[in-house]
Coordinates of C-alpha atoms in Angstrom, one line a residue:
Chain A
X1 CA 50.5 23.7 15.2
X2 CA 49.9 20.8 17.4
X3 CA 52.2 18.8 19.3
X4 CA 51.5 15.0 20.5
X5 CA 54.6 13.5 22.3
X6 CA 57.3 16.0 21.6
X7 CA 56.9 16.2 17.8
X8 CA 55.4 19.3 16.1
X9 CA 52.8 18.4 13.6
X10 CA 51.3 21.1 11.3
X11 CA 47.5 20.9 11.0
X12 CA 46.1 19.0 8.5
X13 CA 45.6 21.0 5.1
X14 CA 42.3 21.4 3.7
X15 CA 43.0 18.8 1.2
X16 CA 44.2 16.4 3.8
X17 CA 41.0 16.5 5.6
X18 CA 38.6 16.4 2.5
X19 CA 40.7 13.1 1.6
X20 CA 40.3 11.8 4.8
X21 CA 36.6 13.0 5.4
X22 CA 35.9 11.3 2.2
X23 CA 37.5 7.6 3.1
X24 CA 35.4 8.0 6.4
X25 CA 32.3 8.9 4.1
X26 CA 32.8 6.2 2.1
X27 CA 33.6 3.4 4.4
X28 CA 30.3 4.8 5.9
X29 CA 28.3 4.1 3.4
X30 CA 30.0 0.4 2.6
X31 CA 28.8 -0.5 6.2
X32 CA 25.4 1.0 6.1
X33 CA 24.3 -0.4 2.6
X34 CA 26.3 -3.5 2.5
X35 CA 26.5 -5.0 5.7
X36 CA 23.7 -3.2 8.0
X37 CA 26.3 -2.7 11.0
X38 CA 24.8 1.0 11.3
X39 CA 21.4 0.6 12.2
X40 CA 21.9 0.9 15.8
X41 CA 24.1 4.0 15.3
X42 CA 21.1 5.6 12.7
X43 CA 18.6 4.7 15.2
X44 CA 20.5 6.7 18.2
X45 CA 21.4 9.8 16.1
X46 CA 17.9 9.7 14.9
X47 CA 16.7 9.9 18.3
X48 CA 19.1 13.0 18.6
X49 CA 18.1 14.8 16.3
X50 CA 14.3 14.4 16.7
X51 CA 14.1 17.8 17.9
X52 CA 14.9 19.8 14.2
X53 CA 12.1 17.3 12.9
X54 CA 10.2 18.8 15.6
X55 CA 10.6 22.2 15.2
X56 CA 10.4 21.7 10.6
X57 CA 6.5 20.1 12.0
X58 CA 5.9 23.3 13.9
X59 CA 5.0 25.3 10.7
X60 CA 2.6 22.6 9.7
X61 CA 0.9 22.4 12.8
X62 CA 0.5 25.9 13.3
X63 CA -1.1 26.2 10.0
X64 CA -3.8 23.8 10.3
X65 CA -4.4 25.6 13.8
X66 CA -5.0 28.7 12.5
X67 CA -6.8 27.0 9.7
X68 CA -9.0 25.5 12.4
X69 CA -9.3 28.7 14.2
X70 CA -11.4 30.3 11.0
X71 CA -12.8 27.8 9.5
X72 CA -14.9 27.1 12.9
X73 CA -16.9 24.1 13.1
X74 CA -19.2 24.5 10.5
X75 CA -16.8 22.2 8.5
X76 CA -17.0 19.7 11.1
X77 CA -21.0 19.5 11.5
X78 CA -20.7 18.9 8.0
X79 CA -17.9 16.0 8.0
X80 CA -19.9 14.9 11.0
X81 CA -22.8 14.3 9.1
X82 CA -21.3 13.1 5.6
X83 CA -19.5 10.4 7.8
X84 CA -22.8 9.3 9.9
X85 CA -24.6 8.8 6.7
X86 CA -21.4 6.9 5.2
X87 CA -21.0 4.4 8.0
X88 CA -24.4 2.5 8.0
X89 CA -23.8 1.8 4.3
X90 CA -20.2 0.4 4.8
X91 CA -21.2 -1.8 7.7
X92 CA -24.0 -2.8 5.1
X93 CA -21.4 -3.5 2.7
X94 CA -19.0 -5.2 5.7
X95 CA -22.4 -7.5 6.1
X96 CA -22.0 -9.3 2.5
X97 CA -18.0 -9.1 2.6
X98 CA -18.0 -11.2 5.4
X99 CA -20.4 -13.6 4.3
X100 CA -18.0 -13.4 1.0
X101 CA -14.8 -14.1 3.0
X102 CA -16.3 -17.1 4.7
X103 CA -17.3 -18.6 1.3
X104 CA -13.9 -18.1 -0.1
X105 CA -12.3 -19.4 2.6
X106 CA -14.3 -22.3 1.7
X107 CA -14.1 -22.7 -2.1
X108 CA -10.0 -22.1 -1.6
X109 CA -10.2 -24.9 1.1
X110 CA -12.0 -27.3 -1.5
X111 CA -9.2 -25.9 -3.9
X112 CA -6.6 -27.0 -1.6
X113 CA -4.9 -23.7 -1.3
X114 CA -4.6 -21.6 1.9
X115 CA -7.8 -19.1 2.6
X116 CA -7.3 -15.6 3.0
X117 CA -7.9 -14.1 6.5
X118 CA -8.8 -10.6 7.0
X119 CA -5.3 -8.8 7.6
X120 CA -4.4 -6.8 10.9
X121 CA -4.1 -3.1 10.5
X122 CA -2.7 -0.6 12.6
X123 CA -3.3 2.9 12.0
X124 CA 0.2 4.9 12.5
X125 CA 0.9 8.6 11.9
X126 CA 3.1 10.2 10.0
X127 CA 6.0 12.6 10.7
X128 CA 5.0 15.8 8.7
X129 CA 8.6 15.7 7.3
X130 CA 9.8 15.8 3.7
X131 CA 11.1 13.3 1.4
X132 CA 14.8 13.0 0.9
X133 CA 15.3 15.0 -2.8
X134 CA 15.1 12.3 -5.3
X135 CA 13.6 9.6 -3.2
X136 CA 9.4 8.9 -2.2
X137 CA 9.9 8.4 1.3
X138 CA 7.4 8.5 4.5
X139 CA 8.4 8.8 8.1
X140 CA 5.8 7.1 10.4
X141 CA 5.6 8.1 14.2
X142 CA 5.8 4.5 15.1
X143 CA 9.0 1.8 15.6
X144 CA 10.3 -1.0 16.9
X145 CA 8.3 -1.4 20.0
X146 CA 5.2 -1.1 18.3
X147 CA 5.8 -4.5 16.5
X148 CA 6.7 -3.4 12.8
X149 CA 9.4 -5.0 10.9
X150 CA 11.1 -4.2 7.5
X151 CA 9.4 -4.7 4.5
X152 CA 5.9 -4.6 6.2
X153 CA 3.3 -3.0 3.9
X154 CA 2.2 0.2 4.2
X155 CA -1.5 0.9 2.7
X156 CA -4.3 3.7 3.2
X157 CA -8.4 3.9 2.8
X158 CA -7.3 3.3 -1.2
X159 CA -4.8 0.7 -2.2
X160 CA -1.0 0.4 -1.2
X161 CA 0.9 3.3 -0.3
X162 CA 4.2 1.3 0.3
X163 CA 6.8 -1.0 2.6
X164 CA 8.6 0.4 5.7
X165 CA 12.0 0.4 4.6
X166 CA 13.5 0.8 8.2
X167 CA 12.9 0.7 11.9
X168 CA 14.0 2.4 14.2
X169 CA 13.4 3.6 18.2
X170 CA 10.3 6.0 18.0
X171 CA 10.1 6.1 14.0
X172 CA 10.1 4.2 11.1
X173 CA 10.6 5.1 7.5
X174 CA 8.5 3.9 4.5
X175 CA 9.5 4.0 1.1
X176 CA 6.1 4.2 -1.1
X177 CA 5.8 2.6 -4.2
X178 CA 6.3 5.8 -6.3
X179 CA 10.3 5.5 -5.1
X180 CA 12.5 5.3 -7.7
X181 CA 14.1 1.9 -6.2
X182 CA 10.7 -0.1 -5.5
X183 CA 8.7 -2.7 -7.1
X184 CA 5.7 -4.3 -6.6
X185 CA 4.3 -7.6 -7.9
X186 CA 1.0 -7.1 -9.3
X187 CA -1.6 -8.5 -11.6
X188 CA -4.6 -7.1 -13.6
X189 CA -7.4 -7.1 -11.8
X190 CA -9.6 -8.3 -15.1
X191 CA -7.3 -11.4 -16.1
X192 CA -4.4 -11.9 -13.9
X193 CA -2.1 -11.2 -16.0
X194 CA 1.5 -10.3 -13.8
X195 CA 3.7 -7.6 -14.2
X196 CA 5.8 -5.6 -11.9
X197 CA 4.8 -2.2 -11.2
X198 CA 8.0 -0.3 -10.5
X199 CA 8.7 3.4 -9.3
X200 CA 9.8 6.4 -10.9
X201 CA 10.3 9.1 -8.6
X202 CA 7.4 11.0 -10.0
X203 CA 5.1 11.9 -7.5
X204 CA 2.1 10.1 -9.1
X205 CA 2.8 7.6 -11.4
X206 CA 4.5 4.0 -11.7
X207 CA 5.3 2.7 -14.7
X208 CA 5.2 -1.6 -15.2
X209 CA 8.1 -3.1 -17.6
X210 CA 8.9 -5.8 -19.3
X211 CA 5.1 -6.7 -20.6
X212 CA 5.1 -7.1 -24.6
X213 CA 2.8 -6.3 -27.1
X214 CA 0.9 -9.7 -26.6
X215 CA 0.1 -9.0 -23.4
X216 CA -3.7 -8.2 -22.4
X217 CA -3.7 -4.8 -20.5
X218 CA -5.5 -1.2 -21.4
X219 CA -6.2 1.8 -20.1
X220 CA -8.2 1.8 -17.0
X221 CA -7.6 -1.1 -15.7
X222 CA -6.9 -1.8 -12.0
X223 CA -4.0 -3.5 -10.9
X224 CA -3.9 -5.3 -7.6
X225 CA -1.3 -6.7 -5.6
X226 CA -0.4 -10.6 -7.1
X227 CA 1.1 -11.8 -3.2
X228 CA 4.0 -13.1 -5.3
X229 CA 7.5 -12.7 -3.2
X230 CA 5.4 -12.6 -0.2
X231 CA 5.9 -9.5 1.3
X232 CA 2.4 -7.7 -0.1
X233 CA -0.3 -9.8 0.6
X234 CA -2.7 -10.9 -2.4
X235 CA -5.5 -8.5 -3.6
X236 CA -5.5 -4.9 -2.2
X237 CA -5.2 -2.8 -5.2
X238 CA -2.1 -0.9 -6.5
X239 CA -2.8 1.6 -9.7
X240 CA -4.6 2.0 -12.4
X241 CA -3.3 1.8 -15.5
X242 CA -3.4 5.7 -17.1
X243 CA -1.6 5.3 -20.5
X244 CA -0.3 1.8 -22.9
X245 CA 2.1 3.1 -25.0
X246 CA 2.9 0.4 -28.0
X247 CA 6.4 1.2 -29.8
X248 CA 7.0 -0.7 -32.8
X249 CA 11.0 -0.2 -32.2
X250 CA 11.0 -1.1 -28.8
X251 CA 10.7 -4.8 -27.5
X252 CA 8.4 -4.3 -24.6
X253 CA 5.3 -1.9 -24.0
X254 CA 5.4 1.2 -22.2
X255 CA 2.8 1.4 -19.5
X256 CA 2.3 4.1 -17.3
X257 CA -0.3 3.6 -13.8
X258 CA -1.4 5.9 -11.8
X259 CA -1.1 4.7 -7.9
X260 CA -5.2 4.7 -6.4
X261 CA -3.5 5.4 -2.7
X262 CA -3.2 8.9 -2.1
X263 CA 0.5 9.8 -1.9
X264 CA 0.7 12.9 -1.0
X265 CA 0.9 15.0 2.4
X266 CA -1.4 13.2 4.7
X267 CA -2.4 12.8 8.3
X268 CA -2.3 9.0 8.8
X269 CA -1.6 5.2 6.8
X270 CA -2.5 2.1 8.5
X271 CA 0.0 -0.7 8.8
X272 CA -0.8 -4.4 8.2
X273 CA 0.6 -7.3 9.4
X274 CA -0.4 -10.4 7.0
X275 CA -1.8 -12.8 8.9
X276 CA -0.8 -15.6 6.6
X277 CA 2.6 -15.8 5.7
X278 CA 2.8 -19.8 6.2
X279 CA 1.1 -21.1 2.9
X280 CA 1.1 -24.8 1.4
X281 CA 3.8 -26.1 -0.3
X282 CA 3.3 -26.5 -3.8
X283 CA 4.1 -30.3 -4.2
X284 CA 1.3 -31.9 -3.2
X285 CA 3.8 -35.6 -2.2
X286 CA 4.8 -34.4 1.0
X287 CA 1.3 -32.8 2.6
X288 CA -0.8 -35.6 0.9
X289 CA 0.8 -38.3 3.3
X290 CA 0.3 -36.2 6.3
X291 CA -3.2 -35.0 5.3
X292 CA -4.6 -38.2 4.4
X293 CA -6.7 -39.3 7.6
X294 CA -8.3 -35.4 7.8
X295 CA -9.1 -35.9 3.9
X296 CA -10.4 -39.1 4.7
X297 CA -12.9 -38.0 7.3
X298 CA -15.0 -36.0 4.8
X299 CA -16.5 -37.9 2.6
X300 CA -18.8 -35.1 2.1
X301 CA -16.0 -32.9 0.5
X302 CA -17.4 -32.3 -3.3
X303 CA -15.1 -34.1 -5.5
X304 CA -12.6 -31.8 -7.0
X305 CA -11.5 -32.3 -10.9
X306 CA -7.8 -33.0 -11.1
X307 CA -7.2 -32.2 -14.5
X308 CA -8.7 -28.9 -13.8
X309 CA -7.7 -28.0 -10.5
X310 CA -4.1 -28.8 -10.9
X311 CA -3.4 -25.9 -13.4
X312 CA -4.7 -23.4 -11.2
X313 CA -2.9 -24.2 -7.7
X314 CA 0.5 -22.6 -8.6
X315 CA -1.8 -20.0 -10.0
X316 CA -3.8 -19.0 -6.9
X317 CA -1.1 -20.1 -4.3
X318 CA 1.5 -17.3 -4.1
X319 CA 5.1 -18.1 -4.0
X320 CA 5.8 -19.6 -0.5
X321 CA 7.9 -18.0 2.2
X322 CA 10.4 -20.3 2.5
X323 CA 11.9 -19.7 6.0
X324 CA 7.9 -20.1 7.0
X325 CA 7.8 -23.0 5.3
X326 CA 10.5 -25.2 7.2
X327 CA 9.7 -24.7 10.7
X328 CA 5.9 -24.1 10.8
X329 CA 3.2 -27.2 10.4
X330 CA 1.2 -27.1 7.0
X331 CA -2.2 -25.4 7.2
X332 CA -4.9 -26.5 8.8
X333 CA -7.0 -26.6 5.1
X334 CA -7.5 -29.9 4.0
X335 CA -6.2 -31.2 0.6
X336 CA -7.7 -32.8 -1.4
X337 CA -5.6 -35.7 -3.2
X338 CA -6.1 -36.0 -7.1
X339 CA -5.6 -39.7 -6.1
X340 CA -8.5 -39.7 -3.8
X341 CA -10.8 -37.7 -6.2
X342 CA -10.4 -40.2 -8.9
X343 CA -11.4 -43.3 -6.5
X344 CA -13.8 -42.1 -4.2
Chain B
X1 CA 26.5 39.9 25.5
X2 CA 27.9 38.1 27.9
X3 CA 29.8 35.3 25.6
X4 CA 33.0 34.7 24.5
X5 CA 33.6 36.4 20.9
X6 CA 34.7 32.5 19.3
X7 CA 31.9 30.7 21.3
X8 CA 29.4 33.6 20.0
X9 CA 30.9 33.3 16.1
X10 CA 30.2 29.6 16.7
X11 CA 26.6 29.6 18.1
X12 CA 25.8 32.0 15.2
X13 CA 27.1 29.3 12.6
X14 CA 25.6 26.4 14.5
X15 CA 21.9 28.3 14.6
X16 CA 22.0 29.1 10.2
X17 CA 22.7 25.7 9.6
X18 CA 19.9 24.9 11.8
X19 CA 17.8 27.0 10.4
X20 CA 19.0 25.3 6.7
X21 CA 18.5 21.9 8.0
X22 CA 14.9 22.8 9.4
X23 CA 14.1 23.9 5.6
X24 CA 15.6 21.2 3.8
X25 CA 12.8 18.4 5.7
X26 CA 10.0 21.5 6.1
X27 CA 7.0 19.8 4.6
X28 CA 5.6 21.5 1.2
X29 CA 3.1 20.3 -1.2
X30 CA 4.4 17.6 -2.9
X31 CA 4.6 19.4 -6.3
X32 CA 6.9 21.9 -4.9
X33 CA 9.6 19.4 -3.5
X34 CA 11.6 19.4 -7.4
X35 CA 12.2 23.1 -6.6
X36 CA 13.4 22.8 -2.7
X37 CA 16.9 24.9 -3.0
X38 CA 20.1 23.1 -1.0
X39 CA 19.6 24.6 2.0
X40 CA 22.2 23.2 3.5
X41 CA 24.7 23.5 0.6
X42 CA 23.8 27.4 0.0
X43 CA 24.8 28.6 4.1
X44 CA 27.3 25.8 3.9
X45 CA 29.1 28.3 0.6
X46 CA 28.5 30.9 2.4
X47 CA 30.7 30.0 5.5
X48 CA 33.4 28.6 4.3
X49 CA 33.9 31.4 1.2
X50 CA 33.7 34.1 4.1
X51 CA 35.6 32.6 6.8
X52 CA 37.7 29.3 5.9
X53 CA 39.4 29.2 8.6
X54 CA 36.7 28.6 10.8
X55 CA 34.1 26.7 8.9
X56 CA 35.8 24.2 5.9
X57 CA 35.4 20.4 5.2
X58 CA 34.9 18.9 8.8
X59 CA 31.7 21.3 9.1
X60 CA 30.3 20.3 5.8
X61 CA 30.9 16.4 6.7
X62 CA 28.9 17.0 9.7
X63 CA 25.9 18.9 8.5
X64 CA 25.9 16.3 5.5
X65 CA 25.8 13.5 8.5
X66 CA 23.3 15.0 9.9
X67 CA 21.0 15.7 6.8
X68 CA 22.0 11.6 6.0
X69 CA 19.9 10.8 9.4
X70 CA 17.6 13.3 9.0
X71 CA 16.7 12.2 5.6
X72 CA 17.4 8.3 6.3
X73 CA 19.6 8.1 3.3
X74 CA 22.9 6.2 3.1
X75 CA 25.0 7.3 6.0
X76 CA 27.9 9.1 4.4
X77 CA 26.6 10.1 1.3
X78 CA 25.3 13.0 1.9
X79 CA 28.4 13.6 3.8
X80 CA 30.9 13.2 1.3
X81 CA 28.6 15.9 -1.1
X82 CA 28.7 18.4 1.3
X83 CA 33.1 17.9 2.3
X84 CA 33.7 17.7 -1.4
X85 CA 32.0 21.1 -2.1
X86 CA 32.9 22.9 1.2
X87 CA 36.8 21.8 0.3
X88 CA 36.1 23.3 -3.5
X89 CA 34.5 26.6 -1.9
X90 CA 37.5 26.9 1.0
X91 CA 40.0 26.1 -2.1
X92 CA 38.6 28.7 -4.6
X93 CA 37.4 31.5 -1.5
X94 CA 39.8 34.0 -2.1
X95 CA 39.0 34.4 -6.3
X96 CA 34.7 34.1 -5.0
X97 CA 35.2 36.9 -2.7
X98 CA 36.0 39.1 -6.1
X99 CA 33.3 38.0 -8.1
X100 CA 30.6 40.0 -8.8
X101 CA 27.1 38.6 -7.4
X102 CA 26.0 36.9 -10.6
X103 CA 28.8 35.2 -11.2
X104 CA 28.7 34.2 -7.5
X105 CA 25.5 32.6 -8.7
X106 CA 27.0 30.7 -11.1
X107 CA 29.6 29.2 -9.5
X108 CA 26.9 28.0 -6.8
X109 CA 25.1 26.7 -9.3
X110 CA 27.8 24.3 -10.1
X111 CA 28.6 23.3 -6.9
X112 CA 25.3 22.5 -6.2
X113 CA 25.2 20.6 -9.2
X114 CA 28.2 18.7 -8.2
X115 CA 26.9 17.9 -5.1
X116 CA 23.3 16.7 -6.2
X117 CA 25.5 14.3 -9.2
X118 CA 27.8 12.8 -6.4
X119 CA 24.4 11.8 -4.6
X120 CA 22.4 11.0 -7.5
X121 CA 25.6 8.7 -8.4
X122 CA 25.7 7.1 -5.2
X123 CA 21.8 6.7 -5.1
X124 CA 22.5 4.6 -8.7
X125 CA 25.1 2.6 -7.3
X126 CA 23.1 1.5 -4.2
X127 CA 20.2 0.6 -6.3
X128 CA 17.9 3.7 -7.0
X129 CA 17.9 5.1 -9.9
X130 CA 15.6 8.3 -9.9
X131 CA 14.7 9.8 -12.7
X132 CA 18.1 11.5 -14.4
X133 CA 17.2 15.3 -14.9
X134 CA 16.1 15.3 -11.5
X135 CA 19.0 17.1 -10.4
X136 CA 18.7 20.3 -12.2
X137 CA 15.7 21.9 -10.6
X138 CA 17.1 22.2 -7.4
X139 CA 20.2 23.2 -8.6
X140 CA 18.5 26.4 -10.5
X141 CA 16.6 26.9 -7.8
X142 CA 20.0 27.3 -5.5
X143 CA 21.3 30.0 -8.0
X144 CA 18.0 32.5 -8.1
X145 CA 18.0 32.4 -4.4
X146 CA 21.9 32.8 -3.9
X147 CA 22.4 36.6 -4.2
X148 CA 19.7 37.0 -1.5
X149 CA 20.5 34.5 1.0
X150 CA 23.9 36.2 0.4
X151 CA 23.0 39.3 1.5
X152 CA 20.7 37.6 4.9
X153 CA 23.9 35.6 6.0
X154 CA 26.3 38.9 5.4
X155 CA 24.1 40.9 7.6
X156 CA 23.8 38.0 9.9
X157 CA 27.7 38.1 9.9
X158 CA 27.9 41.8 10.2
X159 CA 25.4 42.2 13.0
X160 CA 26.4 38.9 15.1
X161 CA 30.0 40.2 15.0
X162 CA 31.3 36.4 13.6
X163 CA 34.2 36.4 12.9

């Protein structure tokens, strides 16, 4: 029995406070998914609670320890070794690439879309917590002061691993692209064909919709990321296709892709920040008039072929962040005007 | 001991669901994860079938907050699972109590299940959609390991004078 201001009140029955529970639950949930008026809240209780994610790492920890503690460093001297042997030809490799990049950069230039720069990466570490039940998640040991932001990719040594999905204080989480509420743009590596890779909630495969039995994909093949939507930059890769499955009865084919990042339990992913996110507007009207003079000043600049080139600029350029589009100046890369091409 | 009989009922509580919550985000192989039992729903059952008055719907909302941050899902969601079955275990406690451990199992079984379709439901609504057997795995899993984690939490009980 209580008794607020003279009156006697019973206690709430147990079906008075499930009802009540539940309107709190689900006006919870309307703020959190609809409006984001939570975040702050989440972000405070997840510092709170840190400690149980602490203690659920302990096991982990201790394991590897011990697993340390045999194994002795015979394991090491080995890794040691594998690695000093491995480096010299990937900073071989890094020799060509970069010559590579810089001749891309310049071909795209002549092409008049925007180069692509090297990406910065961040390596983070990850939480060794475990996914939410029906959900692909990742919780990295890094937040807001650390510079990410939502929807930032996520990759490893591989391909992409996923986006960050939320930011908070000390930690951030990820969803990868195996979740059963992500999608990717991609395109085959071979022809450029685009799909959409989506997730499943399997641990290790995505499957890619809506492609019909026209289209030109087969087993094996790699698909990378097509920069279209622009949150995944252009060209790191995604999955491989494992199975095409071609059903008279159904409309579209079913494709199954295995993801070439490695999604399970592991120690580390590295973030990237794009470093292009402004790109060039794909009407040439409103650049051609400010470009002009720069165009002008190379006379050198091979003369591009309209009727070819024009095709393949909507092609290459991926779909332009509009918000970077309004208050940031066009690239630096000059364009060259059909108009100019034609009358040199 | 030193404490207060009602403080040391409640530490005991608080430290099992700890303990649950701990095992529902321990890390496992990734394989493994479609068999993780509800933790959290199995000591959650076990509390409010042996003593509703203490533990009921305001302890399940809580522990289902907290597994909501924990996890990073939808605040609430969880939540609202874990009040609807601890009000359907504090409801039905007295006719549990008389059934035989099996049967136990079975009724578990279904509240899990209810609890992993509210989220699975929820998780469709906002936009997921995970795969739709999903559910049952766990679910199974929750059952087989019922009439042992029964026994653990009644010694627990016994030992810890809760009352």
């Amino acid at each position: 029995m209580f008794q607020i201001a003279g009156i006697q009140l019973r206690a709430p029955s147990n079906l008075t406070r499930f009802v009540l529970l539940a309107i709190l639950s689900v006006s919870l949930m309307l703020l959190d998914a609809r409006a984001h008026h939570l975040q702050h809240i989440r972000a405070g209780l997840t510092v709170l609670l840190s400690p149980i994610q602490v203690i659920a790492a302990v096991p982990v920890r201790l394991g590897g320890a011990v697993m340390d503690f045999f194994r002795g460093d015979q394991p090491l001297h080995e890794e040691l070794a594998r690695l000093r042997t491995e480096q010299p030809l990937l900073l071989a490799r890094m020799q060509r690439y970069e010559a590579l990049e810089a001749e891309n950069a310049h071909l795209r230039a002549l092409l008049g879309t925007s180069a692509l720069v090297a990406d910065k990466a961040v390596a983070a570490e990850l939480r060794e917590v475990a996914s939410e039940p029906f959900r692909r998640t990742l919780v990295i040991a890094k937040g807001e002061k650390d510079g990410l932001y939502v929807g930032q990719p996520v990759i490893d040594a591989y391909g992409i691993r996923g986006q960050v999905s939320e930011v908070g204080i000390l930690q951030s989480k990820a969803i990868l692209i195996t979740d059963p509420g992500h999608a990717i743009p991609v395109q085959v590596n071979r022809n450029g064909l685009r799909a959409i890779a989506f997730g499943t909630g399997a641990p290790d495969s995505v499957s890619i919709r809506y492609l019909t039995a026209s289209a030109d994909i087969k087993e094996g093949d790699l698909l990378i990321s097509s920069g279209i939507g622009g949150s995944f930059p252009y060209g790191y890769p995604v999955a491989r296709i494992k199975q095409v499955i071609n059903n008279p009865n159904e409309a579209f084919l079913d494709i199954i892709a295995t993801p070439v990042a490695l999604l399970g339990h592991d120690k580390e992913v590295l973030l990237i920040w794009p470093s292009q996110k402004v790109l060039p507007p794909p009407t040439p009207a409103k650049p051609l008039a400010e470009k002009k003079p720069v165009a002008s000043k190379k006379p050198a600049t091979p003369k591009p072929q309209p009727a070819a080139v024009k095709p393949l600029v909507p092609q290459a350029a991926p779909k332009p962040d509009p918000e970077a589009l309004t208050g940031t100046p066009p690239p630096p890369a000059p364009l060259p005007s059909p108009t100019e091409g034609a009358t040199p | 001991m030193s404490l207060s009989h009602p403080m040391r009922s409640r530490l005991v509580i608080a430290a099992t669901f700890l303990v649950a919550l701990v095992l529902s985000i321990l890390p496992w192989p990734v394989w493994t994860e479609q068999f993780r039992p509800d933790w959290v729903a199995l000591v959650l059952i076990y509390w409010c079938m042996a003593l509703p008055g203490r533990v009921g719907v305001g302890t399940g909302f809580l522990a289902g907050l907290i597994l909501d941050v924990l996890y990073g899902s939808m605040l609430g969601e969880n939540a609202l699972a874990k009040s609807l079955i601890a009000f359907l275990t504090v409801h039905f406690h007295l006719q549990l109590r008389m059934f035989p451990r099996w049967q136990q199992a079975v009724v578990v079984l279904l509240l899990v299940i209810t609890n992993n379709l509210l989220v699975l439901w929820i998780k469709h609504l906002a936009g997921a959609s995970p795969a739709a057997w999903s559910y049952l795995t766990p679910s199974i899993v929750s059952m087989l390991i019922w009439p042992w984690l029964f026994v653990i939490l009644r010694d627990i009980r016994r030992h810890g004078n809760v009352g």
